[in-house]
Amino acid sequence: MKVTAASVALLAVAALPELCMAVSVKRDDSSIPTETQILNFALTLEHLENAFYTQGLQKYTQEDFINAGLPTWARGRWNQIAQHEMTHVSFLESVLGDDAVQACTYDFPDTDPMSFVSTSFMLETVGVSAYSGAAQFLSNSDYITSSGAILAVEARQSAWINSAISKANPWNTAFDTPLGLNQVWTLASGVIVTCPSSNMPLPVTAFPALSFPADAKPGQTVQVSFNATTTSEQLYVAFIAGLGPTVVPLSSDYTVTIPSTLEGVVFPVITTVDGPVTDNVTIAGPTFLSFDFNSDA
């Protein structure tokens, strides 16, 4: 399992009305972000990915990759991914013009080629969830089409990393996981140190961080950690995967039994209700868990 402290899916929801109530992303019509804000949110994430690959490929040479047991062709693929992210940044900057936000400074968790691989997989996977979740706020057909095109590339990159490199599953369940803006920001803000004061304020707020043991697996009872206050007597862990969460009670000692049915990427969130995950019931999280499975599933 990989744990890092750092739309097409929505079209499928429209075709399956009975699943709509299970989707974890809930739209608050009282504070709908503008398309400029959404595009700048996407640009902020693309800046982050662009910086990660630029810095990582400067730190780790071809020899470093090979000594870590990676294929001889792997670093070349990451060079191509880096070029994709640079192109995404340039594209969004050209769309936004003078409104485009600038890159922030970052503190990425990778310390060697293998942690670079894990962080890369996390960033690409969260990118897919970010584009899926934000698509509901776009009305311009050109923006919807271009965002869908970027989403598809992020998904291909995530699949390649986890299957060709990590020898695990290239996908999760039959549906990927759309995440809300604040959920994505909670994951991304863990590696952002500071952003230029001239940047447009984004309509996002990070929830308190949530952490699971690094060796956590489905079926295990584990103790989680978060720093948040609440008056609720009973808390729950909502394991968001696909179009809805699997909700499990959190014990008073902050232990929880991870459902044995979970597989692939899962985003746990601490909530105050045994039901749909919305911002107003979220206490902490999400964090990023990956329960890998092979071709035998």
Tab-separated table of C-alpha atoms in Angstrom:
chain	number	residue	atom	x	y	z
A	1	MET	CA	0.000	0.000	0.000
A	2	LYS	CA	1.221	3.492	-0.832
A	3	VAL	CA	0.316	6.374	1.494
A	4	THR	CA	1.490	9.929	0.777
A	5	ALA	CA	1.034	12.982	3.133
A	6	ALA	CA	1.160	14.928	0.448
A	7	SER	CA	-15.973	15.347	-16.213
A	8	VAL	CA	-16.028	11.904	-17.540
A	9	ALA	CA	-17.073	10.429	-14.227
A	10	LEU	CA	-19.852	12.967	-13.805
A	11	LEU	CA	-21.225	12.132	-17.245
A	12	ALA	CA	-21.495	8.566	-16.016
A	13	VAL	CA	-23.436	9.793	-12.975
A	14	ALA	CA	-25.911	11.537	-15.236
A	15	ALA	CA	-26.510	8.222	-16.943
A	16	LEU	CA	-27.058	6.457	-13.613
A	17	PRO	CA	-29.479	8.569	-11.528
A	18	GLU	CA	-29.768	5.968	-8.800
A	19	LEU	CA	-26.113	6.566	-7.911
A	20	CYS	CA	-26.300	10.345	-7.693
A	21	MET	CA	-26.992	10.410	-3.968
A	22	ALA	CA	-23.789	8.462	-3.345
A	23	VAL	CA	-21.432	10.939	-4.984
A	24	SER	CA	-19.079	12.493	-2.452
A	25	VAL	CA	-18.934	15.888	-4.197
A	26	LYS	CA	-21.855	18.057	-3.119
A	27	ARG	CA	-22.411	21.396	-4.825
A	28	ASP	CA	-23.160	24.405	-2.609
A	29	ASP	CA	-25.099	26.809	-4.828
A	30	SER	CA	-24.690	29.639	-2.319
A	31	SER	CA	-21.002	30.020	-3.147
A	32	ILE	CA	-20.448	28.779	-6.679
A	33	PRO	CA	-16.889	29.602	-7.848
A	34	THR	CA	-16.416	31.395	-11.128
A	35	GLU	CA	-14.896	29.674	-14.126
A	36	THR	CA	-11.818	31.888	-13.755
A	37	GLN	CA	-11.396	30.663	-10.189
A	38	ILE	CA	-11.811	27.038	-11.279
A	39	LEU	CA	-9.286	27.417	-14.087
A	40	ASN	CA	-6.848	29.053	-11.658
A	41	PHE	CA	-7.441	26.197	-9.223
A	42	ALA	CA	-6.483	23.802	-12.037
A	43	LEU	CA	-3.468	25.960	-12.897
A	44	THR	CA	-2.361	25.910	-9.251
A	45	LEU	CA	-2.347	22.095	-9.346
A	46	GLU	CA	-0.567	22.040	-12.705
A	47	HIS	CA	2.094	24.427	-11.365
A	48	LEU	CA	2.569	22.002	-8.458
A	49	GLU	CA	2.973	18.989	-10.743
A	50	ASN	CA	5.254	20.902	-13.089
A	51	ALA	CA	7.512	21.908	-10.198
A	52	PHE	CA	7.566	18.360	-8.810
A	53	TYR	CA	8.778	16.837	-12.085
A	54	THR	CA	11.217	19.642	-12.821
A	55	GLN	CA	12.815	19.327	-9.389
A	56	GLY	CA	12.688	15.524	-9.314
A	57	LEU	CA	14.339	15.035	-12.690
A	58	GLN	CA	17.059	17.461	-11.653
A	59	LYS	CA	17.690	15.475	-8.443
A	60	TYR	CA	17.604	11.929	-9.842
A	61	THR	CA	19.759	10.899	-12.763
A	62	GLN	CA	19.318	7.978	-15.109
A	63	GLU	CA	21.881	6.115	-13.024
A	64	ASP	CA	19.861	6.822	-9.867
A	65	PHE	CA	16.744	5.383	-11.513
A	66	ILE	CA	18.570	2.236	-12.682
A	67	ASN	CA	20.274	1.723	-9.297
A	68	ALA	CA	16.824	1.865	-7.693
A	69	GLY	CA	15.740	-1.057	-9.868
A	70	LEU	CA	13.629	0.967	-12.308
A	71	PRO	CA	13.576	0.070	-16.032
A	72	THR	CA	16.047	1.846	-18.311
A	73	TRP	CA	13.166	3.516	-20.162
A	74	ALA	CA	11.326	4.764	-17.059
A	75	ARG	CA	13.052	8.126	-16.655
A	76	GLY	CA	12.365	8.931	-20.292
A	77	ARG	CA	8.639	8.425	-19.665
A	78	TRP	CA	8.791	10.813	-16.715
A	79	ASN	CA	10.513	13.318	-18.958
A	80	GLN	CA	7.501	13.050	-21.241
A	81	ILE	CA	5.123	13.484	-18.281
A	82	ALA	CA	7.098	16.566	-17.234
A	83	GLN	CA	6.609	17.997	-20.728
A	84	HIS	CA	2.872	17.282	-20.474
A	85	GLU	CA	2.608	19.210	-17.201
A	86	MET	CA	4.607	22.102	-18.624
A	87	THR	CA	2.234	22.189	-21.593
A	88	HIS	CA	-0.796	22.140	-19.287
A	89	VAL	CA	0.621	25.149	-17.418
A	90	SER	CA	1.271	27.050	-20.651
A	91	PHE	CA	-2.195	26.210	-21.980
A	92	LEU	CA	-4.022	27.396	-18.850
A	93	GLU	CA	-1.875	30.529	-18.656
A	94	SER	CA	-2.807	31.360	-22.238
A	95	VAL	CA	-6.512	30.913	-21.442
A	96	LEU	CA	-6.386	33.007	-18.254
A	97	GLY	CA	-4.061	35.726	-19.505
A	98	ASP	CA	-3.367	38.399	-16.887
A	99	ASP	CA	-5.595	36.555	-14.379
A	100	ALA	CA	-3.296	33.512	-14.282
A	101	VAL	CA	-1.830	32.648	-10.877
A	102	GLN	CA	1.907	32.136	-10.509
A	103	ALA	CA	3.692	29.073	-9.160
A	104	CYS	CA	4.110	28.652	-5.406
A	105	THR	CA	7.080	27.263	-3.489
A	106	TYR	CA	6.871	23.619	-2.469
A	107	ASP	CA	8.319	21.018	-0.137
A	108	PHE	CA	7.862	17.640	-1.788
A	109	PRO	CA	8.247	14.439	0.271
A	110	ASP	CA	10.398	12.459	-2.194
A	111	THR	CA	13.918	11.626	-1.061
A	112	ASP	CA	14.904	8.965	-3.611
A	113	PRO	CA	13.670	7.583	-6.948
A	114	MET	CA	11.174	5.178	-5.360
A	115	SER	CA	9.522	7.859	-3.221
A	116	PHE	CA	9.515	9.993	-6.388
A	117	VAL	CA	7.502	7.191	-8.017
A	118	SER	CA	4.998	7.060	-5.136
A	119	THR	CA	4.566	10.823	-5.034
A	120	SER	CA	4.148	10.953	-8.794
A	121	PHE	CA	1.379	8.355	-8.632
A	122	MET	CA	-0.384	10.254	-5.862
A	123	LEU	CA	-0.210	13.598	-7.686
A	124	GLU	CA	-1.514	12.199	-10.968
A	125	THR	CA	-4.325	10.301	-9.245
A	126	VAL	CA	-5.412	13.318	-7.199
A	127	GLY	CA	-5.263	15.363	-10.410
A	128	VAL	CA	-7.841	13.046	-11.987
A	129	SER	CA	-10.124	13.430	-8.958
A	130	ALA	CA	-9.663	17.202	-9.004
A	131	TYR	CA	-10.675	17.610	-12.638
A	132	SER	CA	-13.603	15.203	-12.192
A	133	GLY	CA	-14.916	17.054	-9.169
A	134	ALA	CA	-14.462	20.573	-10.581
A	135	ALA	CA	-16.179	19.842	-13.898
A	136	GLN	CA	-19.593	20.638	-12.396
A	137	PHE	CA	-18.599	24.311	-12.112
A	138	LEU	CA	-17.750	24.730	-15.817
A	139	SER	CA	-20.313	25.886	-18.352
A	140	ASN	CA	-18.105	26.982	-21.254
A	141	SER	CA	-18.014	24.054	-23.670
A	142	ASP	CA	-14.409	24.779	-24.689
A	143	TYR	CA	-13.292	24.676	-21.043
A	144	ILE	CA	-15.196	21.440	-20.436
A	145	THR	CA	-13.599	19.809	-23.489
A	146	SER	CA	-10.049	20.929	-22.669
A	147	SER	CA	-10.412	19.967	-18.990
A	148	GLY	CA	-11.649	16.532	-20.038
A	149	ALA	CA	-8.652	16.171	-22.339
A	150	ILE	CA	-6.234	17.015	-19.507
A	151	LEU	CA	-8.092	14.675	-17.136
A	152	ALA	CA	-7.667	11.807	-19.594
A	153	VAL	CA	-3.915	12.356	-19.825
A	154	GLU	CA	-3.579	12.496	-16.019
A	155	ALA	CA	-5.486	9.201	-15.816
A	156	ARG	CA	-3.219	7.550	-18.401
A	157	GLN	CA	-0.145	8.732	-16.501
A	158	SER	CA	-1.482	7.463	-13.170
A	159	ALA	CA	-2.322	4.087	-14.740
A	160	TRP	CA	1.126	3.763	-16.298
A	161	ILE	CA	2.926	4.522	-13.035
A	162	ASN	CA	0.981	2.030	-10.943
A	163	SER	CA	0.932	-0.800	-13.490
A	164	ALA	CA	4.075	-0.623	-15.642
A	165	ILE	CA	6.332	0.681	-12.856
A	166	SER	CA	4.803	-0.481	-9.561
A	167	LYS	CA	3.406	-3.735	-11.052
A	168	ALA	CA	0.011	-3.112	-9.451
A	169	ASN	CA	-3.464	-2.192	-10.677
A	170	PRO	CA	-3.823	0.385	-13.478
A	171	TRP	CA	-7.328	1.342	-12.318
A	172	ASN	CA	-9.498	1.309	-9.208
A	173	THR	CA	-13.197	0.392	-9.374
A	174	ALA	CA	-15.604	0.863	-12.283
A	175	PHE	CA	-15.777	4.556	-11.359
A	176	ASP	CA	-12.999	6.947	-10.459
A	177	THR	CA	-13.433	9.310	-7.511
A	178	PRO	CA	-14.486	12.951	-7.971
A	179	LEU	CA	-13.298	15.101	-5.066
A	180	GLY	CA	-14.521	18.497	-3.900
A	181	LEU	CA	-12.362	21.616	-4.112
A	182	ASN	CA	-11.620	21.681	-0.372
A	183	GLN	CA	-10.843	17.963	-0.367
A	184	VAL	CA	-8.309	18.386	-3.175
A	185	TRP	CA	-6.836	21.471	-1.519
A	186	THR	CA	-6.380	19.526	1.724
A	187	LEU	CA	-4.241	17.001	-0.150
A	188	ALA	CA	-2.324	19.574	-2.210
A	189	SER	CA	-1.653	22.074	0.572
A	190	GLY	CA	0.503	19.532	2.384
A	191	VAL	CA	3.356	20.257	-0.043
A	192	ILE	CA	2.716	23.976	-0.644
A	193	VAL	CA	4.935	26.253	1.460
A	194	THR	CA	3.792	29.679	0.264
A	195	CYS	CA	2.187	31.292	-2.773
A	196	PRO	CA	2.707	34.782	-4.260
A	197	SER	CA	0.552	37.427	-2.561
A	198	SER	CA	-0.404	38.712	-6.003
A	199	ASN	CA	-2.204	35.457	-6.856
A	200	MET	CA	-5.985	35.508	-7.096
A	201	PRO	CA	-7.470	34.120	-3.860
A	202	LEU	CA	-8.873	30.643	-4.458
A	203	PRO	CA	-12.268	29.615	-3.030
A	204	VAL	CA	-10.754	26.776	-1.018
A	205	THR	CA	-9.979	25.896	2.596
A	206	ALA	CA	-7.900	22.961	3.803
A	207	PHE	CA	-9.304	20.613	6.430
A	208	PRO	CA	-7.029	19.352	9.238
A	209	ALA	CA	-4.650	16.633	8.097
A	210	LEU	CA	-5.538	12.982	8.615
A	211	SER	CA	-3.021	10.149	8.749
A	212	PHE	CA	-3.215	6.355	8.687
A	213	PRO	CA	-0.426	3.876	9.501
A	214	ALA	CA	1.840	3.343	6.506
A	215	ASP	CA	1.165	-0.412	6.515
A	216	ALA	CA	-2.636	-0.176	6.817
A	217	LYS	CA	-4.580	-2.719	4.758
A	218	PRO	CA	-8.247	-3.620	4.203
A	219	GLY	CA	-9.625	-5.726	7.046
A	220	GLN	CA	-7.201	-4.330	9.623
A	221	THR	CA	-8.127	-2.331	12.700
A	222	VAL	CA	-5.813	0.675	12.813
A	223	GLN	CA	-5.446	3.873	14.791
A	224	VAL	CA	-5.758	7.128	12.866
A	225	SER	CA	-4.423	10.550	13.771
A	226	PHE	CA	-5.797	14.059	13.241
A	227	ASN	CA	-5.795	17.352	15.101
A	228	ALA	CA	-9.307	18.772	15.093
A	229	THR	CA	-11.908	19.687	17.680
A	230	THR	CA	-15.542	18.655	17.528
A	231	THR	CA	-18.559	18.506	19.818
A	232	SER	CA	-19.888	15.389	18.130
A	233	GLU	CA	-20.031	12.358	20.426
A	234	GLN	CA	-19.715	9.909	17.540
A	235	LEU	CA	-17.367	10.296	14.591
A	236	TYR	CA	-17.110	8.217	11.430
A	237	VAL	CA	-14.529	7.416	8.790
A	238	ALA	CA	-15.921	7.778	5.284
A	239	PHE	CA	-13.726	5.800	2.869
A	240	ILE	CA	-14.448	7.612	-0.405
A	241	ALA	CA	-13.925	5.465	-3.499
A	242	GLY	CA	-15.712	5.677	-6.825
A	243	LEU	CA	-19.045	7.463	-6.610
A	244	GLY	CA	-19.648	7.125	-2.908
A	245	PRO	CA	-18.215	6.461	0.537
A	246	THR	CA	-18.165	3.381	2.718
A	247	VAL	CA	-18.813	4.768	6.205
A	248	VAL	CA	-17.498	3.065	9.350
A	249	PRO	CA	-17.784	4.242	12.993
A	250	LEU	CA	-14.630	5.642	14.561
A	251	SER	CA	-13.977	4.326	18.067
A	252	SER	CA	-13.328	6.665	20.975
A	253	ASP	CA	-9.644	5.688	20.889
A	254	TYR	CA	-9.503	6.721	17.211
A	255	THR	CA	-9.314	3.168	15.902
A	256	VAL	CA	-11.259	2.026	12.874
A	257	THR	CA	-11.610	-1.245	11.000
A	258	ILE	CA	-10.863	-0.688	7.328
A	259	PRO	CA	-13.571	-2.405	5.234
A	260	SER	CA	-12.205	-5.570	3.660
A	261	THR	CA	-14.003	-4.823	0.381
A	262	LEU	CA	-11.937	-1.730	-0.440
A	263	GLU	CA	-9.372	-1.855	-3.230
A	264	GLY	CA	-7.416	0.631	-5.280
A	265	VAL	CA	-7.162	4.301	-4.338
A	266	VAL	CA	-9.306	5.369	-1.379
A	267	PHE	CA	-9.683	8.801	0.241
A	268	PRO	CA	-10.657	8.506	3.945
A	269	VAL	CA	-12.356	11.475	5.619
A	270	ILE	CA	-13.401	11.959	9.256
A	271	THR	CA	-17.056	13.062	9.424
A	272	THR	CA	-19.792	13.610	11.984
A	273	VAL	CA	-22.493	11.654	10.113
A	274	ASP	CA	-23.080	8.173	8.780
A	275	GLY	CA	-24.042	9.405	5.340
A	276	PRO	CA	-22.966	11.506	2.328
A	277	VAL	CA	-19.703	13.425	2.701
A	278	THR	CA	-20.104	17.200	2.560
A	279	ASP	CA	-17.815	19.982	3.707
A	280	ASN	CA	-20.062	20.934	6.614
A	281	VAL	CA	-19.791	17.475	8.217
A	282	THR	CA	-16.071	16.981	7.535
A	283	ILE	CA	-13.715	17.072	10.522
A	284	ALA	CA	-10.404	16.061	8.915
A	285	GLY	CA	-8.976	14.642	5.720
A	286	PRO	CA	-8.969	13.321	3.166
A	287	THR	CA	-5.723	11.436	3.043
A	288	PHE	CA	-4.480	9.221	0.217
A	289	LEU	CA	-4.465	5.421	0.520
A	290	SER	CA	-3.748	2.915	-2.224
A	291	PHE	CA	-4.718	-0.714	-1.686
A	292	ASP	CA	-3.030	-2.357	-4.633
A	293	PHE	CA	-4.340	-5.479	-6.304
A	294	ASN	CA	-2.861	-7.530	-9.130
A	295	SER	CA	-4.385	-8.984	-12.284
A	296	ASP	CA	-5.953	-11.784	-10.235
A	297	ALA	CA	-7.901	-9.107	-8.252
